């Protein structure tokens, strides 16, 4: 059985991803496609026959009606940035195309407006503004924002930096960011992990040696400080440095001078030092394993990178980042972790911090056969160690709504309408799931 | 083109702009009562009561129900929003006859009986006695026809 012309047109219009409606010359809606229903949250039956201004409910209908502009200028409109309103009252950034429909006599008989929901772009803009990815460091949490600000503030400085934080928190990435934003960004950047070399070797690594300085020294060797001259050196695990070496390091920091092992010639360098440690440095000072004078020389600009458990709002961003990265590298399409998996990931304390999270996602990614990571695919220690167990997605904070903000009520209502399914609620609210999660956390609408 | 632009500004309640386009549109289709109805509102809004009355009379002569059957929401008629403003002027001393004429016209879009009341009040003072009498005759005749 064939389709009638009208039905055929309707099928075509409903297949479009863009919202589309047409009006007659009195601006009464006479076509309203499925995407328009979805974007505006308005049923076709409600829209048809009503004036577009009553359906769109946008002040812009009065001030800058796109069809009015087409009528006045005689030129169709493309990608006109505007704003419509969802039935819930939420504003939707859109790009509008508009054209006037004319009869055979070239007289206007109405108009057609199509619009694209640009909310996702706004979300990206917002992410960029809140700097969720600062030189590769993922995090929107206030503590991370403060680090980004500090890094930018000290970009012009050559002062030494001491980065403290637990293992796996991303201290090296912070060091990278400091170097990239500094005046020395185009100069050598040399990294060394002080904990991996025995004392004698560490001195040779840092300051170099001359041939015959010790048994294996078969030729002269330039040390890392010389290599870094004019630039920056990153001393990871600096608190593992033997005391004798700390004295030599202190001298380089104070005077910029040192001697290669086995040589008496004093060499001078200009190196900025960024040091990092996962040890409790105050305890090291107390037990005498780290020199106080060196500490003060290094700790001119202190940076504390918080453990992941202290910035749990960043977990959804990190999870999505790792999934996207793995998808790209491995060419396997995995879109996201489902709500239950995300709850478990957020409920886990991550003693190994971001590194452990990255490994957990890689593990789950490898086990995932469809495009969503489910809770059952997470590593057992994460599933068992999380304070959220599988199947428990009851929200905390189901207290009354009294005195709550408009945003709280809007988000909560959307969640309730969607039975606390955050993916669906986020779609309805026109925001990303991680954004919704962050807002839920801020508003006390957490899953526990 | 002009009618649709007139409609665009009428919907946005920019009556002065709508007026220009409706006037142009009426030149193209002089019998378009829908344009005339909207022109009545526009002229009232800009204070050209005589022009409004002229179009109002034209329509009432043909068929008063063109105005009486107006649905304020469906026809996007702003009469209900405009009436309180005009009625508030009644409290001032010695209201002018054009105030009664204006309210008579506006009320016909939503309440015929009140429209008749105001036209009766206008009758004693108006400079357009013949027109108002004729309008009243036409409106009251509907009542008697409906009574029969």
Coordinates of C-alpha atoms in Angstrom, one line a residue:
Chain A
X1 CA 0.0 0.0 0.0
X2 CA 1.5 3.4 -1.0
X3 CA 1.7 6.5 1.1
X4 CA -0.4 9.5 0.4
X5 CA 1.5 12.7 -0.4
X6 CA 0.9 14.2 3.0
X7 CA 1.9 11.1 4.8
X8 CA 5.0 10.8 2.7
X9 CA 6.0 14.3 3.6
X10 CA 5.3 13.6 7.2
X11 CA 7.5 10.5 7.2
X12 CA 10.3 12.6 5.6
X13 CA 10.0 15.4 8.1
X14 CA 9.9 13.0 11.0
X15 CA 13.1 11.3 9.9
X16 CA 15.1 14.6 10.2
X17 CA 17.4 15.1 13.2
X18 CA 16.6 18.8 13.1
X19 CA 13.5 20.2 14.7
X20 CA 11.2 21.6 12.0
X21 CA 7.9 23.4 11.9
X22 CA 6.0 25.3 9.3
X23 CA 3.5 28.2 9.8
X24 CA 0.8 29.7 7.7
X25 CA 0.8 33.4 7.0
X26 CA -0.8 34.1 10.3
X27 CA 2.1 32.3 12.0
X28 CA -0.1 29.4 13.1
X29 CA 1.8 26.1 13.2
X30 CA 0.7 23.6 10.6
X31 CA 3.6 21.1 10.6
X32 CA 5.6 20.0 13.6
X33 CA 8.1 17.2 13.2
X34 CA 9.2 14.6 15.7
X35 CA 12.6 16.2 16.4
X36 CA 10.8 19.4 17.3
X37 CA 8.6 17.5 19.7
X38 CA 11.7 16.0 21.3
X39 CA 13.7 19.2 21.5
X40 CA 10.9 21.3 22.9
X41 CA 9.1 18.6 24.9
X42 CA 5.8 19.6 23.2
X43 CA 3.5 17.2 21.5
X44 CA 2.6 17.8 17.8
X45 CA -1.1 17.7 18.7
X46 CA -0.6 20.6 21.1
X47 CA 1.5 22.7 18.7
X48 CA -0.6 22.3 15.5
X49 CA -3.0 25.2 15.1
X50 CA -1.4 27.4 17.8
X51 CA 0.6 30.5 17.1
X52 CA 4.3 29.8 17.0
X53 CA 4.9 32.5 19.7
X54 CA 2.7 30.5 22.1
X55 CA 4.6 27.3 21.4
X56 CA 8.1 28.7 21.3
X57 CA 7.7 31.0 24.3
X58 CA 10.8 32.9 23.5
X59 CA 11.1 36.7 23.9
X60 CA 13.0 36.6 20.7
X61 CA 9.8 35.8 18.8
X62 CA 8.8 39.4 19.6
X63 CA 12.1 41.0 19.0
X64 CA 13.7 39.2 16.2
X65 CA 11.3 36.8 14.6
X66 CA 13.5 35.0 12.0
X67 CA 10.6 34.7 9.5
X68 CA 10.0 38.4 9.9
X69 CA 13.6 39.1 9.0
X70 CA 13.3 36.9 6.0
X71 CA 10.2 38.7 4.9
X72 CA 11.8 42.1 5.4
X73 CA 15.2 41.3 3.8
X74 CA 14.1 38.8 1.2
X75 CA 17.0 36.6 2.2
X76 CA 16.7 33.2 3.9
X77 CA 18.4 32.8 7.3
X78 CA 21.0 30.1 8.0
X79 CA 22.5 29.2 11.3
X80 CA 21.0 32.1 13.2
X81 CA 21.9 31.7 16.8
X82 CA 18.9 31.9 19.1
X83 CA 17.2 30.4 22.0
X84 CA 14.1 28.4 22.4
X85 CA 12.4 27.0 25.5
X86 CA 11.7 23.5 26.5
X87 CA 8.3 22.8 28.1
X88 CA 10.1 22.5 31.5
X89 CA 11.2 26.1 31.1
X90 CA 14.9 25.2 30.4
X91 CA 16.3 27.4 27.6
X92 CA 17.8 25.6 24.6
X93 CA 20.5 27.2 22.5
X94 CA 19.6 26.6 18.9
X95 CA 20.8 27.4 15.4
X96 CA 17.9 28.4 13.2
X97 CA 17.3 28.3 9.5
X98 CA 14.2 30.1 8.2
X99 CA 12.6 30.5 4.8
X100 CA 9.3 32.0 3.6
X101 CA 7.0 29.7 1.6
X102 CA 5.4 31.3 -1.4
X103 CA 2.6 30.3 -3.8
X104 CA 2.7 30.3 -7.6
X105 CA 2.1 34.1 -7.6
X106 CA 5.1 34.6 -5.4
X107 CA 2.9 35.7 -2.5
X108 CA 3.9 34.5 1.0
X109 CA 1.7 31.7 2.3
X110 CA 3.7 30.9 5.4
X111 CA 7.2 29.9 6.5
X112 CA 9.4 27.1 7.5
X113 CA 11.8 27.1 10.4
X114 CA 14.2 24.4 11.3
X115 CA 16.4 24.4 14.3
X116 CA 19.4 22.4 15.7
X117 CA 19.8 21.8 19.4
X118 CA 23.2 23.2 20.3
X119 CA 23.1 22.3 24.0
X120 CA 25.9 19.8 23.5
X121 CA 28.1 22.6 22.1
X122 CA 27.3 24.8 25.1
X123 CA 28.3 21.9 27.3
X124 CA 31.7 21.6 25.5
X125 CA 32.1 25.4 25.8
X126 CA 31.3 25.2 29.5
X127 CA 33.7 22.4 30.0
X128 CA 36.4 24.5 28.3
X129 CA 35.6 27.5 30.4
X130 CA 35.8 25.4 33.6
X131 CA 39.0 23.9 32.2
X132 CA 38.2 20.3 32.6
X133 CA 41.3 19.5 30.6
X134 CA 44.3 21.6 31.5
X135 CA 47.4 20.6 29.5
X136 CA 46.2 17.0 29.8
X137 CA 45.2 17.1 33.4
X138 CA 41.5 16.1 33.7
X139 CA 39.6 17.7 36.5
X140 CA 36.9 20.3 37.1
X141 CA 37.0 20.0 40.9
X142 CA 37.7 23.3 42.7
X143 CA 41.0 21.9 44.1
X144 CA 42.1 21.2 40.5
X145 CA 41.0 24.6 39.3
X146 CA 43.1 26.2 42.0
X147 CA 46.1 24.2 40.7
X148 CA 45.5 25.4 37.2
X149 CA 45.2 29.0 38.4
X150 CA 48.4 28.7 40.4
X151 CA 50.3 27.2 37.4
X152 CA 49.2 30.1 35.2
X153 CA 50.0 32.7 37.9
X154 CA 53.6 31.4 38.3
X155 CA 54.2 31.0 34.6
X156 CA 56.5 34.0 34.5
X157 CA 58.4 32.8 37.5
X158 CA 61.7 30.8 37.6
X159 CA 61.1 29.7 41.2
X160 CA 61.5 26.1 42.3
X161 CA 58.4 24.1 42.8
X162 CA 57.6 21.2 45.2
X163 CA 54.7 19.0 44.2
X164 CA 53.2 16.8 46.9
X165 CA 50.6 14.2 46.5
X166 CA 49.9 10.5 46.8
X167 CA 51.2 8.1 44.2
X168 CA 49.1 8.1 41.0
X169 CA 47.6 11.6 41.5
X170 CA 49.3 13.0 38.5
X171 CA 52.2 14.9 39.9
X172 CA 54.2 14.4 36.8
X173 CA 51.4 15.8 34.7
X174 CA 51.4 18.9 36.9
X175 CA 55.1 19.2 36.4
X176 CA 54.6 19.0 32.6
X177 CA 51.9 21.7 32.8
X178 CA 54.2 23.9 34.8
X179 CA 57.0 23.5 32.3
X180 CA 54.7 23.9 29.3
X181 CA 53.3 27.2 30.6
X182 CA 56.6 28.6 31.8
X183 CA 59.0 30.9 30.0
X184 CA 61.4 28.0 29.7
X185 CA 58.8 25.9 27.7
X186 CA 61.1 25.8 24.6
X187 CA 64.2 24.9 26.6
X188 CA 65.3 21.4 27.7
X189 CA 63.0 19.6 30.2
X190 CA 64.9 16.7 31.8
X191 CA 63.2 14.2 34.1
X192 CA 64.7 11.9 36.6
X193 CA 63.3 9.6 39.2
X194 CA 65.5 9.8 42.3
X195 CA 64.3 6.5 43.8
X196 CA 65.5 4.2 41.0
X197 CA 69.3 4.9 41.3
X198 CA 71.7 3.7 44.0
X199 CA 73.4 6.7 45.7
X200 CA 76.6 6.6 43.6
X201 CA 74.7 6.3 40.4
X202 CA 72.3 9.1 41.3
X203 CA 75.2 11.5 41.7
X204 CA 76.5 10.4 38.3
X205 CA 73.1 10.8 36.7
X206 CA 72.5 14.2 38.1
X207 CA 76.0 15.8 37.8
X208 CA 77.8 13.5 35.3
X209 CA 81.2 11.9 35.7
X210 CA 84.6 11.8 34.1
X211 CA 86.3 8.8 32.6
X212 CA 87.8 6.6 35.4
X213 CA 85.7 8.2 38.2
X214 CA 84.7 4.7 39.1
X215 CA 85.0 1.2 37.6
X216 CA 82.3 1.4 35.0
X217 CA 83.1 5.0 34.0
X218 CA 84.7 4.3 30.7
X219 CA 84.1 7.7 29.3
X220 CA 83.0 11.2 30.3
X221 CA 79.3 11.6 30.8
X222 CA 77.2 14.7 31.0
X223 CA 74.8 14.8 33.9
X224 CA 71.1 15.7 33.8
X225 CA 71.7 19.2 35.3
X226 CA 74.1 20.0 32.5
X227 CA 71.6 18.6 30.0
X228 CA 68.9 20.8 31.5
X229 CA 71.0 24.0 31.5
X230 CA 68.8 26.9 30.6
X231 CA 65.7 24.8 31.1
X232 CA 64.0 22.7 33.8
X233 CA 64.7 19.5 35.7
X234 CA 62.0 17.4 37.2
X235 CA 63.2 15.4 40.3
X236 CA 60.6 12.8 41.0
X237 CA 60.5 11.1 44.4
X238 CA 62.9 13.7 45.7
X239 CA 62.4 12.6 49.3
X240 CA 64.1 9.3 48.4
X241 CA 67.4 11.1 47.7
X242 CA 70.2 10.2 50.1
X243 CA 71.3 12.9 52.6
X244 CA 74.7 13.3 51.0
X245 CA 73.1 13.9 47.6
X246 CA 70.7 16.4 49.2
X247 CA 73.7 18.5 50.2
X248 CA 74.9 18.6 46.6
X249 CA 71.4 19.4 45.3
X250 CA 71.2 22.2 47.8
X251 CA 74.4 23.7 46.5
X252 CA 73.1 23.6 42.9
X253 CA 69.9 25.3 44.1
X254 CA 71.8 28.0 46.0
X255 CA 74.7 28.7 43.7
X256 CA 73.9 26.9 40.5
X257 CA 77.3 25.1 40.7
X258 CA 78.5 21.5 40.9
X259 CA 81.3 19.2 39.9
X260 CA 81.1 16.1 37.9
X261 CA 81.9 12.9 39.8
X262 CA 85.7 12.4 39.7
X263 CA 86.4 16.0 38.6
X264 CA 87.4 19.1 40.5
X265 CA 86.2 21.6 37.8
X266 CA 83.2 23.6 39.1
X267 CA 80.5 23.9 36.5
X268 CA 77.7 26.5 36.6
X269 CA 74.2 25.9 35.3
X270 CA 70.9 27.8 35.2
X271 CA 68.2 25.2 35.9
X272 CA 64.7 25.5 37.3
X273 CA 63.9 22.6 39.6
X274 CA 60.5 21.1 39.9
X275 CA 60.5 18.3 42.5
X276 CA 57.8 15.9 43.6
X277 CA 57.2 13.5 46.4
X278 CA 54.5 11.1 47.5
X279 CA 56.0 11.0 51.0
X280 CA 54.8 13.1 53.9
X281 CA 57.5 15.6 53.8
X282 CA 56.8 17.1 57.2
X283 CA 57.4 13.6 58.7
X284 CA 60.7 13.3 56.7
X285 CA 61.8 16.6 58.1
X286 CA 61.0 15.4 61.6
X287 CA 62.8 12.1 61.3
X288 CA 65.8 13.8 59.6
X289 CA 65.6 11.9 56.4
X290 CA 65.1 15.2 54.4
X291 CA 67.1 18.4 55.0
X292 CA 65.1 21.3 56.1
X293 CA 67.2 23.9 54.2
X294 CA 66.7 21.9 51.0
X295 CA 63.0 21.7 51.7
X296 CA 62.7 25.5 52.0
X297 CA 64.8 25.9 48.8
X298 CA 62.5 23.6 46.9
X299 CA 59.2 24.6 48.4
X300 CA 59.1 28.1 47.1
X301 CA 56.0 27.3 45.1
X302 CA 54.2 24.4 46.8
X303 CA 51.6 22.4 44.9
X304 CA 49.4 19.8 46.5
X305 CA 47.7 17.4 44.2
X306 CA 44.7 15.9 46.0
X307 CA 44.0 12.2 46.0
X308 CA 41.1 11.1 43.8
X309 CA 38.9 10.3 46.8
X310 CA 39.0 14.0 47.7
X311 CA 37.8 15.1 44.3
X312 CA 35.2 12.5 43.4
X313 CA 33.2 14.9 41.3
X314 CA 36.0 14.4 38.7
X315 CA 35.6 10.7 38.5
X316 CA 32.8 10.8 35.8
X317 CA 35.0 13.2 33.7
X318 CA 38.0 11.0 34.0
X319 CA 36.0 7.8 33.2
X320 CA 34.6 9.4 30.1
X321 CA 38.1 10.7 29.1
X322 CA 39.7 7.3 29.5
X323 CA 36.8 5.6 27.6
X324 CA 37.1 8.1 24.7
X325 CA 40.9 7.7 24.7
X326 CA 40.7 3.9 24.6
X327 CA 38.0 4.0 21.9
X328 CA 40.3 6.2 19.8
X329 CA 43.4 4.1 20.3
X330 CA 41.9 0.7 20.0
X331 CA 39.3 1.6 17.4
X332 CA 36.5 0.0 19.4
X333 CA 33.3 1.9 19.9
X334 CA 32.5 2.1 23.6
X335 CA 30.4 5.2 24.5
X336 CA 30.2 5.3 28.2
X337 CA 29.8 3.6 31.5
X338 CA 26.3 2.9 32.6
X339 CA 24.8 4.5 35.8
X340 CA 25.4 1.5 38.0
X341 CA 29.0 1.2 36.9
X342 CA 29.5 4.9 37.4
X343 CA 28.0 4.7 40.9
X344 CA 30.4 1.9 41.8
X345 CA 33.4 3.8 40.4
X346 CA 32.4 6.9 42.4
X347 CA 31.9 4.9 45.5
X348 CA 35.3 3.4 45.5
X349 CA 38.2 5.2 47.3
X350 CA 40.9 4.7 44.7
X351 CA 44.0 4.2 46.9
X352 CA 46.0 4.1 43.6
X353 CA 44.3 7.3 42.5
X354 CA 43.9 8.3 38.8
X355 CA 46.4 5.7 37.7
X356 CA 44.4 2.9 39.3
X357 CA 41.2 4.4 37.8
X358 CA 42.8 4.4 34.3
X359 CA 43.8 0.8 34.8
X360 CA 40.3 -0.2 36.0
X361 CA 38.7 1.4 32.9
X362 CA 41.2 -0.3 30.6
X363 CA 40.3 -3.6 32.3
X364 CA 36.5 -3.0 31.9
X365 CA 37.0 -1.7 28.3
X366 CA 38.8 -4.8 27.3
X367 CA 36.0 -6.9 28.7
X368 CA 33.2 -4.9 27.2
X369 CA 31.6 -6.3 24.0
X370 CA 28.8 -3.7 23.5
X371 CA 29.1 0.1 23.6
X372 CA 28.4 0.5 27.3
X373 CA 30.6 -0.5 30.2
X374 CA 28.4 -2.3 32.7
X375 CA 29.1 -2.7 36.4
X376 CA 29.8 -6.4 36.0
X377 CA 32.8 -5.6 33.8
X378 CA 34.7 -3.6 36.5
X379 CA 37.6 -5.1 38.3
X380 CA 36.5 -7.2 41.3
X381 CA 38.5 -5.2 43.8
X382 CA 36.6 -2.1 42.7
X383 CA 33.2 -3.7 42.8
X384 CA 33.8 -5.3 46.2
X385 CA 35.6 -2.2 47.6
X386 CA 33.0 0.4 46.5
X387 CA 30.6 1.7 49.1
X388 CA 28.0 1.4 46.3
X389 CA 27.0 -2.2 45.5
X390 CA 25.5 -3.5 42.3
X391 CA 21.8 -3.0 42.1
X392 CA 21.6 -0.2 44.7
X393 CA 20.8 3.0 42.9
X394 CA 18.5 4.6 45.5
X395 CA 19.3 8.2 45.8
X396 CA 20.5 9.8 49.0
X397 CA 18.8 13.1 49.8
X398 CA 15.2 12.2 49.0
X399 CA 14.3 14.7 51.6
X400 CA 11.6 17.2 50.9
X401 CA 12.0 19.9 48.2
X402 CA 11.2 22.8 50.5
X403 CA 13.6 25.7 50.2
X404 CA 15.5 24.1 47.4
X405 CA 16.7 26.0 44.4
X406 CA 14.9 26.0 41.1
X407 CA 17.8 24.0 39.6
X408 CA 17.4 21.4 42.3
X409 CA 13.7 21.1 41.6
X410 CA 14.2 21.0 37.8
X411 CA 16.9 18.3 38.1
X412 CA 15.0 16.3 40.7
X413 CA 11.8 16.4 38.7
X414 CA 13.6 15.2 35.6
X415 CA 15.2 12.4 37.6
X416 CA 11.9 11.3 39.0
X417 CA 10.2 11.4 35.7
X418 CA 13.0 9.1 34.4
X419 CA 12.9 6.9 37.4
X420 CA 16.4 8.1 38.5
X421 CA 17.9 7.0 35.2
X422 CA 20.5 9.7 34.8
X423 CA 21.2 9.0 31.1
X424 CA 17.6 9.7 30.3
X425 CA 17.3 12.6 32.7
X426 CA 20.4 14.2 31.3
X427 CA 19.0 13.8 27.8
X428 CA 15.8 15.5 28.8
X429 CA 17.6 18.3 30.5
X430 CA 19.9 18.7 27.5
X431 CA 23.1 18.3 29.4
X432 CA 25.8 15.7 29.5
X433 CA 25.6 12.9 32.0
X434 CA 28.8 14.0 33.8
X435 CA 27.4 17.5 34.1
X436 CA 24.2 16.1 35.5
X437 CA 26.2 14.0 37.9
X438 CA 28.3 17.0 39.0
X439 CA 25.1 19.1 39.6
X440 CA 23.5 16.2 41.5
X441 CA 26.5 16.0 43.8
X442 CA 26.5 19.8 44.3
X443 CA 22.8 19.8 45.1
X444 CA 23.0 16.8 47.4
X445 CA 21.1 14.5 45.1
X446 CA 23.7 11.7 45.3
X447 CA 23.3 8.1 44.7
X448 CA 24.4 6.0 47.6
Chain B
X1 CA 4.2 40.0 1.8
X2 CA 2.7 43.0 3.6
X3 CA -0.1 41.0 5.3
X4 CA 2.3 38.4 6.7
X5 CA 4.6 41.1 8.0
X6 CA 1.6 42.9 9.5
X7 CA 0.7 39.7 11.2
X8 CA 4.3 39.3 12.5
X9 CA 4.2 42.7 14.1
X10 CA 0.7 42.3 15.3
X11 CA 1.6 39.1 17.1
X12 CA 4.6 40.9 18.7
X13 CA 2.2 43.7 19.7
X14 CA 4.1 46.3 17.8
X15 CA 0.9 47.8 16.5
X16 CA 2.5 50.9 14.9
X17 CA 4.6 48.8 12.7
X18 CA 1.8 46.3 12.0
X19 CA -0.4 49.2 10.9
X20 CA 1.9 50.2 8.0
X21 CA 2.0 46.7 6.6
X22 CA -1.7 46.1 7.1
X23 CA -2.5 49.4 5.3
X24 CA -0.3 48.3 2.4
X25 CA -1.9 44.8 2.4
X26 CA -5.4 46.3 2.3
X27 CA -4.6 48.1 -0.9
X28 CA -3.9 44.7 -2.4
X29 CA -7.0 43.0 -1.0
X30 CA -9.5 45.8 0.0
X31 CA -12.2 43.3 1.1
X32 CA -10.0 41.4 3.6
X33 CA -12.0 41.7 6.8
X34 CA -9.4 39.9 8.8
X35 CA -6.9 42.7 8.0
X36 CA -9.6 45.3 8.7
X37 CA -10.3 43.7 12.1
X38 CA -6.6 44.0 13.0
X39 CA -6.4 47.5 11.7
X40 CA -9.2 48.5 14.1
X41 CA -7.0 47.4 17.0
X42 CA -3.9 49.0 15.5
X43 CA -5.7 52.4 15.0
X44 CA -7.1 52.3 18.5
X45 CA -3.6 51.6 19.8
X46 CA -2.1 54.6 18.0
X47 CA -5.0 56.9 18.9
X48 CA -6.5 57.2 15.4
X49 CA -10.1 56.5 16.7
X50 CA -11.8 58.0 13.7
X51 CA -9.9 55.6 11.3
X52 CA -10.7 52.7 13.6
X53 CA -14.4 53.6 13.7
X54 CA -14.5 53.8 9.9
X55 CA -13.2 50.2 9.5
X56 CA -15.4 49.0 12.4
X57 CA -18.5 50.5 10.7
X58 CA -17.5 48.9 7.4
X59 CA -17.5 45.5 9.0
X60 CA -20.5 45.9 11.2
X61 CA -22.5 46.9 8.1
X62 CA -21.5 43.7 6.3
X63 CA -21.8 41.3 9.3
X64 CA -21.2 42.2 13.0
X65 CA -20.5 38.6 13.7
X66 CA -17.1 39.0 11.9
X67 CA -16.1 40.8 15.1
X68 CA -18.5 39.2 17.6
X69 CA -17.2 35.8 16.8
X70 CA -13.6 36.7 17.6
X71 CA -11.9 34.3 20.0
X72 CA -9.3 36.3 22.0
X73 CA -6.9 33.3 22.2
X74 CA -7.5 31.7 18.8
X75 CA -7.4 35.0 17.0
X76 CA -4.7 36.4 19.2
X77 CA -6.9 39.4 19.8
X78 CA -5.5 41.8 22.4
X79 CA -8.9 43.4 23.3
X80 CA -8.9 41.9 26.8
X81 CA -5.5 43.4 27.5
X82 CA -6.4 46.8 26.1
X83 CA -9.8 47.3 27.7
X84 CA -8.6 47.9 31.3
X85 CA -6.3 50.7 30.1
X86 CA -9.1 52.5 28.4
X87 CA -11.7 51.9 31.1
X88 CA -9.3 53.4 33.7
X89 CA -9.6 56.7 31.8
X90 CA -13.3 56.7 32.5
X91 CA -12.7 57.7 36.1
X92 CA -11.2 61.0 35.1
X93 CA -13.6 63.9 34.8
X94 CA -15.7 64.4 31.7
X95 CA -14.7 61.4 29.6
X96 CA -14.7 62.2 25.9
X97 CA -17.1 60.6 23.5
X98 CA -14.2 58.9 21.7
X99 CA -13.4 57.0 24.9
X100 CA -16.9 55.5 24.8
X101 CA -16.6 54.8 21.0
X102 CA -13.2 53.0 21.6
X103 CA -14.6 50.9 24.4
X104 CA -17.7 50.1 22.3
X105 CA -15.4 48.9 19.5
X106 CA -13.1 46.9 21.7
X107 CA -15.9 45.3 23.7
X108 CA -17.6 44.0 20.5
X109 CA -14.6 41.6 20.2
X110 CA -15.4 40.0 23.5
X111 CA -18.7 41.2 25.0
X112 CA -21.5 42.5 22.8
X113 CA -23.8 43.8 25.5
X114 CA -21.1 46.0 27.0
X115 CA -20.2 47.2 23.5
X116 CA -23.8 48.3 23.1
X117 CA -23.8 50.0 26.5
X118 CA -20.7 52.1 25.5
X119 CA -22.0 53.0 22.1
X120 CA -25.2 54.2 23.8
X121 CA -23.2 56.4 26.0
X122 CA -21.2 57.7 23.1
X123 CA -24.4 58.6 21.2
X124 CA -25.1 61.7 23.3
X125 CA -21.7 63.3 22.7
X126 CA -20.3 61.9 19.5
X127 CA -19.4 63.8 16.4
X128 CA -20.4 60.7 14.4
X129 CA -23.9 60.4 15.5
X130 CA -25.2 58.9 12.3
X131 CA -22.5 56.2 12.3
X132 CA -22.9 55.3 15.9
X133 CA -26.7 55.2 15.5
X134 CA -26.3 52.9 12.6
X135 CA -23.9 50.7 14.5
X136 CA -26.3 50.5 17.5
X137 CA -29.2 49.8 15.2
X138 CA -27.3 46.9 13.6
X139 CA -26.2 45.5 16.9
X140 CA -29.5 45.7 18.6
X141 CA -31.2 44.2 15.6
X142 CA -29.1 41.1 16.2
X143 CA -30.6 40.9 19.7
X144 CA -34.2 41.1 18.5
X145 CA -33.5 38.7 15.7
X146 CA -32.0 36.3 18.2
X147 CA -35.0 36.8 20.5
X148 CA -37.4 35.8 17.7

